[in-house]
Each structure stands twice: as structure tokens, then as C-alpha cells.
Tab-separated table of N, CA and C and ligand atoms in Angstrom:
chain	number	residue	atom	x	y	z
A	280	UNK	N	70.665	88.824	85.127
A	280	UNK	CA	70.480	88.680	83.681
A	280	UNK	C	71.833	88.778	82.970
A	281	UNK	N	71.773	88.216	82.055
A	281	UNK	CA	73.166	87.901	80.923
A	281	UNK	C	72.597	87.763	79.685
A	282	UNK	N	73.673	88.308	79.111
A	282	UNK	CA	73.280	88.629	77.446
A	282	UNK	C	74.453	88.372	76.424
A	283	UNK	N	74.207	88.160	75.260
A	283	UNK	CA	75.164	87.817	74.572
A	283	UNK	C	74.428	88.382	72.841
A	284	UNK	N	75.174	89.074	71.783
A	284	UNK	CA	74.707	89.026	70.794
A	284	UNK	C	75.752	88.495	69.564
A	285	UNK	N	75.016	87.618	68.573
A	285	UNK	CA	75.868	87.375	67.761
A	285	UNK	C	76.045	87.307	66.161
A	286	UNK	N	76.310	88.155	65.756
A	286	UNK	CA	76.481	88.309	64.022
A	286	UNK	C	76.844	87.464	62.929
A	287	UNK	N	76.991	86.980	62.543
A	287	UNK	CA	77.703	86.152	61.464
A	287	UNK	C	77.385	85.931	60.343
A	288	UNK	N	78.405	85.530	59.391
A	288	UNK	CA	78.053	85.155	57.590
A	288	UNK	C	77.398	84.057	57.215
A	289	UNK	N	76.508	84.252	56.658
A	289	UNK	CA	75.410	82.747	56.428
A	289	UNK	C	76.678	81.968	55.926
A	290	UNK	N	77.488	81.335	56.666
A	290	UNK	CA	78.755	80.142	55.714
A	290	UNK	C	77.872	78.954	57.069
A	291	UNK	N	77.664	77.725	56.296
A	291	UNK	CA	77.328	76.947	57.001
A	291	UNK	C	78.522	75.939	58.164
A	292	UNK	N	79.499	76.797	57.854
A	292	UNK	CA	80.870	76.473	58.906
A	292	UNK	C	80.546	77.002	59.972
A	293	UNK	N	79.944	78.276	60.245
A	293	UNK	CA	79.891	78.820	61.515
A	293	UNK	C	79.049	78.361	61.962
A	294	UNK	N	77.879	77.417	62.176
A	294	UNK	CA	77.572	76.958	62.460
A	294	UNK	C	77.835	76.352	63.674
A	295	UNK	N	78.872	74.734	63.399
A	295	UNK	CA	79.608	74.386	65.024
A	295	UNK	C	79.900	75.557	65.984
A	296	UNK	N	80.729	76.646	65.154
A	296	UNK	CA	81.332	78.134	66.409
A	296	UNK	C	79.999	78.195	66.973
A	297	UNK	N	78.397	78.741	66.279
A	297	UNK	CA	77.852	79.615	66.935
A	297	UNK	C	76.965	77.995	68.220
A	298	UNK	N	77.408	77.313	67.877
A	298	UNK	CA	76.628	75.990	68.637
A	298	UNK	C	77.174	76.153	70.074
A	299	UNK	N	78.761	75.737	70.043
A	299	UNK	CA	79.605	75.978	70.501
A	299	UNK	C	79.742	77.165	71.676
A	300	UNK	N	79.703	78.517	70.749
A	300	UNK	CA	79.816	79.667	71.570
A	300	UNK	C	78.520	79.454	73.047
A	301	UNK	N	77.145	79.607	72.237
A	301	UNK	CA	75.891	79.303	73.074
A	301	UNK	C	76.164	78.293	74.063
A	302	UNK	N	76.879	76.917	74.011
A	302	UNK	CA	77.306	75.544	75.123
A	302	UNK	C	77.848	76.559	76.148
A	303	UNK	N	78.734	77.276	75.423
A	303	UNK	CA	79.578	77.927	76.486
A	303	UNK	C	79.074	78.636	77.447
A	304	UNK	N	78.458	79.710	76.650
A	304	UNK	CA	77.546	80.423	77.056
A	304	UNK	C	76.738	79.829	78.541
A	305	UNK	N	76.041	79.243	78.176
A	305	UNK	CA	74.771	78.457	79.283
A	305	UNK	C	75.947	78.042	80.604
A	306	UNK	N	77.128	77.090	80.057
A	306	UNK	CA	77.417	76.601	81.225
A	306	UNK	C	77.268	76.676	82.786
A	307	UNK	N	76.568	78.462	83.306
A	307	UNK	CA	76.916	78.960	84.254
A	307	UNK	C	75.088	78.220	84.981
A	308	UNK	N	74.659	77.792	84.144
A	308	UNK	CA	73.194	77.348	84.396
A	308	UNK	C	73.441	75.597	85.000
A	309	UNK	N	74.944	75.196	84.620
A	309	UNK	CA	74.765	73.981	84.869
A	309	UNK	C	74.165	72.837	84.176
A	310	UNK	N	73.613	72.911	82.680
A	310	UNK	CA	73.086	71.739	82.505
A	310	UNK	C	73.310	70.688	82.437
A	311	UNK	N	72.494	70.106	82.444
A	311	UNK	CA	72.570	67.907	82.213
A	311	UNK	C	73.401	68.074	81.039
A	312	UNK	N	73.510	66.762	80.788
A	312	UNK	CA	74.194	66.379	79.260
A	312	UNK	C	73.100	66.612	77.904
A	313	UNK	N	71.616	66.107	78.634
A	313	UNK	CA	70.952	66.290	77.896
A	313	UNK	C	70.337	67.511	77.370
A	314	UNK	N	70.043	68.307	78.719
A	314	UNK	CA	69.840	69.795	77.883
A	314	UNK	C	70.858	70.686	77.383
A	315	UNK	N	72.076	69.833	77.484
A	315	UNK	CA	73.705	70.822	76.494
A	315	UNK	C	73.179	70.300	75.180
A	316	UNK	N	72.630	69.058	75.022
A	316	UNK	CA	72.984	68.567	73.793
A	316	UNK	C	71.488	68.391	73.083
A	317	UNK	N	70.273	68.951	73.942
A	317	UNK	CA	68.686	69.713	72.811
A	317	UNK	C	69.118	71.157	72.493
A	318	UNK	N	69.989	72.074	73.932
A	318	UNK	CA	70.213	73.197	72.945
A	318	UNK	C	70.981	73.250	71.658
A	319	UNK	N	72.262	72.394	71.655
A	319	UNK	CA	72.886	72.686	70.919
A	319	UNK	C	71.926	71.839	69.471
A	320	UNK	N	71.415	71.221	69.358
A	320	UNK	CA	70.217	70.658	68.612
A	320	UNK	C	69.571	71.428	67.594
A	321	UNK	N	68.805	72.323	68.915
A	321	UNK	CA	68.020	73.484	68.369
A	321	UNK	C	68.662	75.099	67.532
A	322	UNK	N	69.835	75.301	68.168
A	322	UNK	CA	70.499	76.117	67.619
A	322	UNK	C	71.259	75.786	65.762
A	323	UNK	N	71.792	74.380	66.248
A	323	UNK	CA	72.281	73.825	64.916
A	323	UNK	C	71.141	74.071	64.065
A	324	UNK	N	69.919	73.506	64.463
A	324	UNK	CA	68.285	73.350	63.073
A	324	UNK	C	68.136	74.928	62.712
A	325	UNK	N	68.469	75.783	64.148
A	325	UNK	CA	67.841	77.274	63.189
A	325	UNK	C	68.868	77.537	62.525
A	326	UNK	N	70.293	77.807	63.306
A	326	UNK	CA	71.164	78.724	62.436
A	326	UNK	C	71.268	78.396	61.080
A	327	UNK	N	70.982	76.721	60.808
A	327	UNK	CA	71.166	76.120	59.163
A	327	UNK	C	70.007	76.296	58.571
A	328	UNK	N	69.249	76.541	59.096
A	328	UNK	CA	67.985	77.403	58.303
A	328	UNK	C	67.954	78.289	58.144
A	329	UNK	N	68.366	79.350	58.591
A	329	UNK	CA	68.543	80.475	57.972
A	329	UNK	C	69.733	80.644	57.131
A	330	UNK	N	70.725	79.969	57.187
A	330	UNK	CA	71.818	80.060	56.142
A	330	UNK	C	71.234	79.409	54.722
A	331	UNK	N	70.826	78.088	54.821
A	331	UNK	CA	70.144	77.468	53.808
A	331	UNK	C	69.007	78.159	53.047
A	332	UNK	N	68.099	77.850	54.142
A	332	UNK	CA	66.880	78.905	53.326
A	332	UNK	C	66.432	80.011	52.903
A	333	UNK	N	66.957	80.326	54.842
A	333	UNK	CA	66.702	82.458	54.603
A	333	UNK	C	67.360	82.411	53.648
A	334	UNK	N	68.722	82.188	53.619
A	334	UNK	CA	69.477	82.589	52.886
A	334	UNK	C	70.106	82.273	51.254
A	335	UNK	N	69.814	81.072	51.529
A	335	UNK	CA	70.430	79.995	50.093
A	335	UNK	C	71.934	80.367	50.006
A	336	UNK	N	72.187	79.796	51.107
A	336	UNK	CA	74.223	79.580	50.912
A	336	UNK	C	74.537	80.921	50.845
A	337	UNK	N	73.976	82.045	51.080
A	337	UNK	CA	74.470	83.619	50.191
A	337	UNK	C	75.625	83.935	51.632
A	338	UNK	N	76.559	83.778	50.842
A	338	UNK	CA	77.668	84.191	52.180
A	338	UNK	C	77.756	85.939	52.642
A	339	UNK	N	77.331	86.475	51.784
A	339	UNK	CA	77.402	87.441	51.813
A	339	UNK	C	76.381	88.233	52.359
A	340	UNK	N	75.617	87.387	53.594
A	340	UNK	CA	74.578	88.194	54.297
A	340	UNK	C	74.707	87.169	55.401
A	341	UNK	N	73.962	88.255	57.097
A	341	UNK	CA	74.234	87.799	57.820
A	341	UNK	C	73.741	87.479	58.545
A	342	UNK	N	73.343	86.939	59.347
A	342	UNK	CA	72.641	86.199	60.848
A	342	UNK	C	72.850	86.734	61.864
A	343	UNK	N	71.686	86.816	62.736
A	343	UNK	CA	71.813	87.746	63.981
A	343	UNK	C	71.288	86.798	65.221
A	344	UNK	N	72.261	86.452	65.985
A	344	UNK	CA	71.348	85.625	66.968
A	344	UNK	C	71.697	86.120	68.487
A	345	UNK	N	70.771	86.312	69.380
A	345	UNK	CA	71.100	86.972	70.493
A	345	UNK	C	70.521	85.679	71.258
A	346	UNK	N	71.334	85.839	72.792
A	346	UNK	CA	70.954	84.697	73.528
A	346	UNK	C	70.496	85.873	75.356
A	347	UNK	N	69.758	85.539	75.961
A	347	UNK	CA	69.818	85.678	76.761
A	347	UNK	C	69.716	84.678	78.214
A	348	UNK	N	70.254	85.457	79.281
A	348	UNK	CA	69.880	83.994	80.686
A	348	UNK	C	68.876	84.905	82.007
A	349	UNK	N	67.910	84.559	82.405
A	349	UNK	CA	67.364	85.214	83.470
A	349	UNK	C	67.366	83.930	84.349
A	350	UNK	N	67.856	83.953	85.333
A	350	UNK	CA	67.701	83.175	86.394
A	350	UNK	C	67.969	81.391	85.477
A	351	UNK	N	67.177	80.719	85.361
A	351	UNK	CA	67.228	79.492	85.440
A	351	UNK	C	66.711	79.280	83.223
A	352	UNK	N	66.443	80.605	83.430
A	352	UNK	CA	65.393	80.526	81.412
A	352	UNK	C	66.594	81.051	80.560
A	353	UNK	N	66.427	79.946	79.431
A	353	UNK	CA	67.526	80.778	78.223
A	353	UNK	C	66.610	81.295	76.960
A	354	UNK	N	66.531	82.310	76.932
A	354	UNK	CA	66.053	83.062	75.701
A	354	UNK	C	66.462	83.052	74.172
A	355	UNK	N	66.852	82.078	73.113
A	355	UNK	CA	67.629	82.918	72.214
A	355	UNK	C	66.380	83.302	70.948
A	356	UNK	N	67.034	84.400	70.073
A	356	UNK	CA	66.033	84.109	68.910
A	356	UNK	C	67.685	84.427	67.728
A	357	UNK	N	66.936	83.393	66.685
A	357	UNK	CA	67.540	84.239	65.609
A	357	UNK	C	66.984	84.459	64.433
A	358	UNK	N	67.929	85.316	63.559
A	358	UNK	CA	67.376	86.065	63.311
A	358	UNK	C	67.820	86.417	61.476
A	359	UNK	N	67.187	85.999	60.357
A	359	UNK	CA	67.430	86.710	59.152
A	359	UNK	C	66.685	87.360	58.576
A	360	UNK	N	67.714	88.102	57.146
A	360	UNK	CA	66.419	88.880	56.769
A	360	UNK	C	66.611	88.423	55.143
A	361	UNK	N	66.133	87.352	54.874
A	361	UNK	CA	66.171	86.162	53.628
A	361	UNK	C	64.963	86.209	52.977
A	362	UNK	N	64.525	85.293	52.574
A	362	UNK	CA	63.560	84.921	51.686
A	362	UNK	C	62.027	85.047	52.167
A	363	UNK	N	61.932	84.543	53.441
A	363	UNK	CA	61.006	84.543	54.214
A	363	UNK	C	60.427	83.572	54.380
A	364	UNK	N	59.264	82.906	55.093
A	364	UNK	CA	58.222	81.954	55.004
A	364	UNK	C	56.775	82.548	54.591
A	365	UNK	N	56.286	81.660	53.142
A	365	UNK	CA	54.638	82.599	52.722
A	365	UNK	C	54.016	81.657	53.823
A	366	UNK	N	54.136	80.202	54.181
A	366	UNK	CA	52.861	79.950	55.049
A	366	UNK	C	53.528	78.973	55.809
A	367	UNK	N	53.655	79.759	57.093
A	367	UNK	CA	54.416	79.232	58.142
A	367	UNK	C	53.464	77.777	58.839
A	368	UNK	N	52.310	77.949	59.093
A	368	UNK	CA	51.521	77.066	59.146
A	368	UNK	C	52.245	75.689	58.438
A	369	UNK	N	52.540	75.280	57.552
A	369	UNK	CA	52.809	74.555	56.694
A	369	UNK	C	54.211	74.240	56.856
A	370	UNK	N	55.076	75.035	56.868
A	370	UNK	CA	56.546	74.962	57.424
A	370	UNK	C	56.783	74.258	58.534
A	371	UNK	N	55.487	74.755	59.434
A	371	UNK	CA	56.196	73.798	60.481
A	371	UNK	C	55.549	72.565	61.472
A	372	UNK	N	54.530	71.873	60.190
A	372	UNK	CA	54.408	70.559	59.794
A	372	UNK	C	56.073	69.911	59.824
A	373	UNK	N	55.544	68.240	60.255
A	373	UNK	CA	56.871	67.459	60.503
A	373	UNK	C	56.756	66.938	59.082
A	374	UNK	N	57.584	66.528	58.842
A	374	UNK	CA	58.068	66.462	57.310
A	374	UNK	C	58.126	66.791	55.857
A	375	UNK	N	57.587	68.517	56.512
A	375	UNK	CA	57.222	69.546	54.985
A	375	UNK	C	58.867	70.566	54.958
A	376	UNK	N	59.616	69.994	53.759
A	376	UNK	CA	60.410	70.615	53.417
A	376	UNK	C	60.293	71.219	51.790
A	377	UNK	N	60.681	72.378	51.702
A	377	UNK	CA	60.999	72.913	49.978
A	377	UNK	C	62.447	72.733	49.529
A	378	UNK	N	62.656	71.592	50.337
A	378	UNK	CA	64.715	70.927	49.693
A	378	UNK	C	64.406	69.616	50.023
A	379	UNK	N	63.599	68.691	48.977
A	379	UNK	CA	63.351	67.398	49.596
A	379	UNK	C	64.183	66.445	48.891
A	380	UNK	N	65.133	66.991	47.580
A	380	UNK	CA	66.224	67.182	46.876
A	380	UNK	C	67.285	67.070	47.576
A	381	UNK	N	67.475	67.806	48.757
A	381	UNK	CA	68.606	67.863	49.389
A	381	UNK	C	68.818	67.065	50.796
A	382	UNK	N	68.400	65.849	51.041
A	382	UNK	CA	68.807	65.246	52.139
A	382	UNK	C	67.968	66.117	53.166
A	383	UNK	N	67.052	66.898	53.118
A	383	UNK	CA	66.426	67.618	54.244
A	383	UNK	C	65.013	66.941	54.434
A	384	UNK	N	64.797	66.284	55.675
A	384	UNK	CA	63.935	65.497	56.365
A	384	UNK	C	62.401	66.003	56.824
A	385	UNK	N	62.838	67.536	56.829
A	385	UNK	CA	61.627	68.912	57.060
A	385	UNK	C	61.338	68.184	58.699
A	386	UNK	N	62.218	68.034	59.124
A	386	UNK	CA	61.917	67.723	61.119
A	386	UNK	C	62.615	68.696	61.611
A	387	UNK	N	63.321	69.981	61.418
A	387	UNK	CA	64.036	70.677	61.782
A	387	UNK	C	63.260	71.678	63.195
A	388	UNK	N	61.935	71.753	62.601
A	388	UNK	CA	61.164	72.775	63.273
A	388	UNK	C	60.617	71.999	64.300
A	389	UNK	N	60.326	70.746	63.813
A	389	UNK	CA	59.270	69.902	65.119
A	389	UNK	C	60.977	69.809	66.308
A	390	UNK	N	61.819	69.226	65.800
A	390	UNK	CA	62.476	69.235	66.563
A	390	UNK	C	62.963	70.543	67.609
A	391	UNK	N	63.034	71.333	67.045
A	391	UNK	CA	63.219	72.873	67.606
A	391	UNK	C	62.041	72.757	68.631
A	392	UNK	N	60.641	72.530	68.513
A	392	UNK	CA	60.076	72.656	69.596
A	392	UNK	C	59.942	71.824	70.459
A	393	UNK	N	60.187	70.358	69.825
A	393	UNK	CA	60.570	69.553	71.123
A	393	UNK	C	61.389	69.891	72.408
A	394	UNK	N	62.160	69.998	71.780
A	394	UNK	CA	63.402	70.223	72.706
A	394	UNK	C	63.381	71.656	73.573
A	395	UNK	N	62.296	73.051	72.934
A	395	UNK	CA	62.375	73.765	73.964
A	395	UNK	C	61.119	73.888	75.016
A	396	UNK	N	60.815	74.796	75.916
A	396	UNK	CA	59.556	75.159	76.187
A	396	UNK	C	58.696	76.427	75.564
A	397	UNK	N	59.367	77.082	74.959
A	397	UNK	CA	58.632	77.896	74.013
A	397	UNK	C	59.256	78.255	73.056
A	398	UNK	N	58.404	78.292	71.615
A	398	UNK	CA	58.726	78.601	70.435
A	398	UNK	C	57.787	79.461	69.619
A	399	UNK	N	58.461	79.820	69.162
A	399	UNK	CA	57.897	81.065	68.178
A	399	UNK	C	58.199	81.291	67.012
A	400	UNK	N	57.891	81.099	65.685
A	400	UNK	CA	58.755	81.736	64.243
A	400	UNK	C	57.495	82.731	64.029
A	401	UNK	N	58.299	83.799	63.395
A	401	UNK	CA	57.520	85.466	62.984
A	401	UNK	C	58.885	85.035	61.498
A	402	UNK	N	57.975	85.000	60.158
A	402	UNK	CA	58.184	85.549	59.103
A	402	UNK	C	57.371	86.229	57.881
A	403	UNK	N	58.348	86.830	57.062
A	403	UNK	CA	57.651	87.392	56.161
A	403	UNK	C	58.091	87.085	54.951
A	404	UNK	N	57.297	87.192	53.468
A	404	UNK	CA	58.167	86.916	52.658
A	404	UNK	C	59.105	87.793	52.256
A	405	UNK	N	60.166	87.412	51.213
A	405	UNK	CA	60.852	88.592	51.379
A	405	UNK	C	61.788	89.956	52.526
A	406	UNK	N	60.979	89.333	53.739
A	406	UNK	CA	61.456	90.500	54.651
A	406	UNK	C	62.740	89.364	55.732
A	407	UNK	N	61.993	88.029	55.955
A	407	UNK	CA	63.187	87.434	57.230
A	407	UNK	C	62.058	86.593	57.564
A	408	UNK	N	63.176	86.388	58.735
A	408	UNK	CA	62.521	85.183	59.257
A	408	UNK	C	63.076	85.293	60.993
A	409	UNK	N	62.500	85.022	62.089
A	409	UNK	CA	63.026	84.564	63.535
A	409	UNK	C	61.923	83.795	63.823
A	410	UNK	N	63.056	83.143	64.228
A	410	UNK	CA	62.461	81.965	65.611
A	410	UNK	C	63.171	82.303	66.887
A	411	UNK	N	62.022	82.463	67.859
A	411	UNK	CA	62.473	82.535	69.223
A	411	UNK	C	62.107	80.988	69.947
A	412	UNK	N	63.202	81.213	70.861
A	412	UNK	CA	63.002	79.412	72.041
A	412	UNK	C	63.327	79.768	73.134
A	413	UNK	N	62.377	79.452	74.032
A	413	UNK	CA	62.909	79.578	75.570
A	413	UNK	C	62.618	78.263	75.790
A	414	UNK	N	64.052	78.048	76.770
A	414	UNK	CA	64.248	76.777	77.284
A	414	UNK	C	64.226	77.135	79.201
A	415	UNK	N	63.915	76.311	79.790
A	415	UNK	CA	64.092	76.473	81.505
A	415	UNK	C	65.012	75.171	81.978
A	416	UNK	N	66.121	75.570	82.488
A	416	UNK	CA	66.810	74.612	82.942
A	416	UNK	C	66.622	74.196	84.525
A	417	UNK	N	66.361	72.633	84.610
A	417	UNK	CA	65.907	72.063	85.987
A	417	UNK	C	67.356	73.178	87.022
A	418	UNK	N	66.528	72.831	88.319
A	418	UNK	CA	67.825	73.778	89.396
A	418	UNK	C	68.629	72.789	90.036
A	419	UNK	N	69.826	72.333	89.726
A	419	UNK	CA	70.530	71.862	90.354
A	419	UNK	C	71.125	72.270	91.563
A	420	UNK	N	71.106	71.352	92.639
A	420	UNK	CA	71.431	72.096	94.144
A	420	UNK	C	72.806	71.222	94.459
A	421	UNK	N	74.324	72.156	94.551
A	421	UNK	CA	75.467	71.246	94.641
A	421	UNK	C	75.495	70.300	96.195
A	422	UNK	N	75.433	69.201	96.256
A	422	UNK	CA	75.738	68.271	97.194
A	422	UNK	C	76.683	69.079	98.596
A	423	UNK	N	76.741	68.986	99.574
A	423	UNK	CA	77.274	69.466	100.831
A	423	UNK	C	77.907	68.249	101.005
A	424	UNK	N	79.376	69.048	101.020
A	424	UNK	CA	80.503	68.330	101.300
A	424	UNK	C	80.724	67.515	102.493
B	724	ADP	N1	64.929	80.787	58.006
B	724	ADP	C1	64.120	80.331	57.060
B	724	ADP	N2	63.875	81.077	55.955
B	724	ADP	C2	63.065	80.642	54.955
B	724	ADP	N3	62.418	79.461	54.987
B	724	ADP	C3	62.614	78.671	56.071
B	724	ADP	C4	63.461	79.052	57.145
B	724	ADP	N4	63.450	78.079	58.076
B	724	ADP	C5	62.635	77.122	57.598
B	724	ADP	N5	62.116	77.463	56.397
B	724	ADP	C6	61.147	76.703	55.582
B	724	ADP	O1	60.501	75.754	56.419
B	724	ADP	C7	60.721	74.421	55.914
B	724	ADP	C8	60.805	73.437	57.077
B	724	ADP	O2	61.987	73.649	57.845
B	724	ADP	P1	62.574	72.458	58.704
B	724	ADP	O3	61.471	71.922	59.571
B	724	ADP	O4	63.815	72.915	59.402
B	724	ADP	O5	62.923	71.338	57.637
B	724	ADP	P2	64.121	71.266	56.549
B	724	ADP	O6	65.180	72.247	56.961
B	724	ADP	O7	64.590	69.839	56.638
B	724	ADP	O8	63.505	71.607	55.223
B	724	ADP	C9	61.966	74.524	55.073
B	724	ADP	O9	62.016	73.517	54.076
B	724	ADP	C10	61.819	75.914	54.463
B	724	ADP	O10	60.931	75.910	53.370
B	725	MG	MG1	65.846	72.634	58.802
């Protein structure tokens, strides 16, 4: 098992870092091109949701996202404590956004579960918001020289 935890300022810059950090992270799992590039997918849709929404741009509060690896499964959730969701049901309908003003498509969430094998959002109003995703990466066996 491997673990990683990570803090940061809702600035929608950190973003690429925390995408980034997580790529890094996994590497030891080996993935395809394609599952480097649904995680980094899924991480981009939450962390900017919680900066955006949890948060509304408030730089001055922070994001908590922990990643874990057991064998072949990546665990992450993250994590604010923003605005909340009143009816998550509804949130995470494909094309229900409350920024339809802002270039936001409301596919953030369908996509998040596409791309993993399990998903989870737990919010409250007022209190936060997490989404957890476990992803399982196929086992690559290195070729004999
Ligand atoms: N962390 C969050 N805190 C508060 N509300 C959220 C959060 N994440 C998502 N939401 C709500 O769920 C809706 C759907 O999210 P999403 O599917 O990512 O679409 P989009 O980001 O394009 O609006 C958002 O418009 C917002 O109302
Ligand atoms: Mg979104």
C-alpha cells in the first residue's frame, strides 16, 4: 500500500500541479496512455469543482485530496468543505449545471464516473462536498527478454 495526501488553495492554477502530482504518483502501476489520461480527466473535473463550486474561486480555503494504491486499485477522494450539494441526485444528471452562464457543460460528474470503477459523492449543504473514485488498473506483465 501507498499513500499520498494533498492540501491546497482553491486557485484554479493548482489544478495542472495536483493532475500532474497524481500522473506521477500512479506511474509505479504502469498505466496505458489511456488510463494516465481518464485519471488525469477525473481529477481535473473534481479538483475544479470544488474550487469553482465548493468553493466559488475563494482562494482562501482549501482542498484536501488524498490518493491511495493497493496492489493494482487507485483510491482517491477529494475533498471540500464549501457550499455543498442540496440534491445530489440532480447534480449528477448529465447536463445539469448551476453555471450554465459559464461555459460549464454539467458532464463533469458523468464523466468522473465513466472513466472510473467506482464513484461516490457524500455532500452536505453548507458543510462540503467528496467524491471518492476507485479506478483498477489492467496488470501488465513485462515481456522476457
Ligand atoms: N464540489 C462541489 N461543491 C458544490 N457543488 C458542486 C460540486 N461539484 C459539483 N457541484 C454541483 O453539481 C453540478 C454538476 O457538476 P458537473 O457535472 O461537474 O458539471 P459542471 O461543473 O459543468 O457544472 C454543478 O453545476 C454544481 O452545481
Ligand atoms: Mg464540473
Amino acid at each position: 500500500m501507498n499513500k499520498i495526501e494533498l492540501k491546497f488553495s482553491a486557485i484554479i492554477e493548482n489544478e495542472p500541479f495536483v493532475r500532474t502530482a497524481i500522473s506521477a504518483f500512479i506511474l509505479p502501476l504502469n498505466p496505458t496512455l489511456d488510463e494516465l489520461s481518464e485519471v488525469k480527466t477525473i481529477i481535473s473535473e473534481a479538483v475544479s469543482n470544488a474550487i469553482i463550486h465548493g468553493y466559488n474561486y475563494d482562494s482562501s480555503k482549501d482542498v484536501y485530496l488524498k490518493a491511495k494504491i493497493t496492489e493494482n486499485l487507485l483510491e482517491v477522494t477529494i475533498q471540500d468543505y464549501g457550499v455543498g450539494i442540496e440534491n445530489i441526485e440532480q447534480a449528477l444528471k448529465s447536463s445539469f449545471t448551476t453555471r450554465p452562464d459559464q461555459e460549464h457543460a454539467g458532464m463533469g460528474f458523468t464523466i468522473m464516473k465513466t472513466f472510473s470503477d467506482k464513484f461516490d459523492v457524500r455532500s452536505q449543504k453548507d458543510i462540503g462536498t467528496r467524491v471518492t473514485i476507485t479506478k483498477i488498473f489492467k496488470k501488465h506483465y513485462q515481456e522476457v527478454q
